[in-house]
Amino acid sequence: QKEVEQDPGPLSVPEGAIVSLNCTYSNSAFQYFMWYRQYSRKGPELLMYTYSSGNKEDGRFTAQVDKSSKYISLFIRDSQPSDSATYLCAMSEREYGNKLVFGAGTILRVKS
Amino acid sequence: EAGVTQFPSHSVIEKGQTVTLRCDPISGHDNLYWYRRVMGKEIKFLLHFVKESKQDESGMPNNRFLAERTGGTYSTLKVQPAELEDSGVYFCASRQSGANVLTFGAGSRLTVL
């Protein structure tokens, strides 16, 4: 069993839609949870960083962590064609992002 | 501020040959990481340098892989001899001590034929 499960998609939505991306994990020692965005031929770029359970909002993006269910989500409001990318969840046991464990990534396509 | 620079961007070699990948981290970032993504798999951790010292190399797949960071600046990852299963994208990332953000490079794509 993989430590982190993430549906690879692709997920195709119309412009303006609310997008929900999710990951589940098995390692209860994970304390730090991240979402990265990766455009084609580029490296992953950090979008959201959260510690333990709860919600965090940044503009059109909201990250949720439910440690009791070992489930994390990223919501994108008013999605734009420029949001089309691969979204990767990542987790670590220790602070400062050392030794991240990544999900497979979900390909998102926002159609104009 | 310049980002994390990796080269070559793409390398095609024959099985059994040697390849050296280079990473130039953001200036002042003591922490440097190597990750890789092989076809169809997740991005996986390879190792972590703090300055010139290997902090964690638990993700290195075998002794055909050698990473160095002489002087605590740029890093190299050598694969010798390369095997078919080494094909993938090798990412380097750097982080300033005390910060949570890893900045990734664009990756070096390795194709072993």
PDB file of N, CA, C and O in Angstrom, chain A residues 7 21 23 48 64 78:
ATOM      1  N   ASP A   7      -5.690  10.467  -6.550  1.00  0.00           N
ATOM      2  CA  ASP A   7      -6.247  10.134  -7.856  1.00  0.00           C
ATOM      3  C   ASP A   7      -5.538  10.951  -8.937  1.00  0.00           C
ATOM      4  O   ASP A   7      -5.540  12.173  -8.867  1.00  0.00           O
ATOM      5  N   LEU A  21      -9.619  18.749  -4.725  1.00  0.00           N
ATOM      6  CA  LEU A  21      -8.552  17.773  -4.903  1.00  0.00           C
ATOM      7  C   LEU A  21      -8.281  17.123  -3.553  1.00  0.00           C
ATOM      8  O   LEU A  21      -8.318  17.795  -2.522  1.00  0.00           O
ATOM      9  N   CYS A  23      -6.294  13.847  -1.042  1.00  0.00           N
ATOM     10  CA  CYS A  23      -5.309  12.800  -0.808  1.00  0.00           C
ATOM     11  C   CYS A  23      -5.669  12.089   0.479  1.00  0.00           C
ATOM     12  O   CYS A  23      -6.168  12.716   1.427  1.00  0.00           O
ATOM     13  N   MET A  48       0.382  25.650  -0.636  1.00  0.00           N
ATOM     14  CA  MET A  48      -0.168  25.720   0.710  1.00  0.00           C
ATOM     15  C   MET A  48       0.664  24.852   1.645  1.00  0.00           C
ATOM     16  O   MET A  48       1.117  23.767   1.260  1.00  0.00           O
ATOM     17  N   GLN A  64      -7.525  21.875   3.576  1.00  0.00           N
ATOM     18  CA  GLN A  64      -8.135  21.273   4.767  1.00  0.00           C
ATOM     19  C   GLN A  64      -7.387  20.009   5.127  1.00  0.00           C
ATOM     20  O   GLN A  64      -6.988  19.236   4.250  1.00  0.00           O
ATOM     21  N   ASP A  78     -13.477  29.640  -8.125  1.00  0.00           N
ATOM     22  CA  ASP A  78     -13.411  30.443  -9.350  1.00  0.00           C
ATOM     23  C   ASP A  78     -12.208  30.006 -10.191  1.00  0.00           C
ATOM     24  O   ASP A  78     -11.322  30.813 -10.512  1.00  0.00           O
TER      25      ASP A  78
END
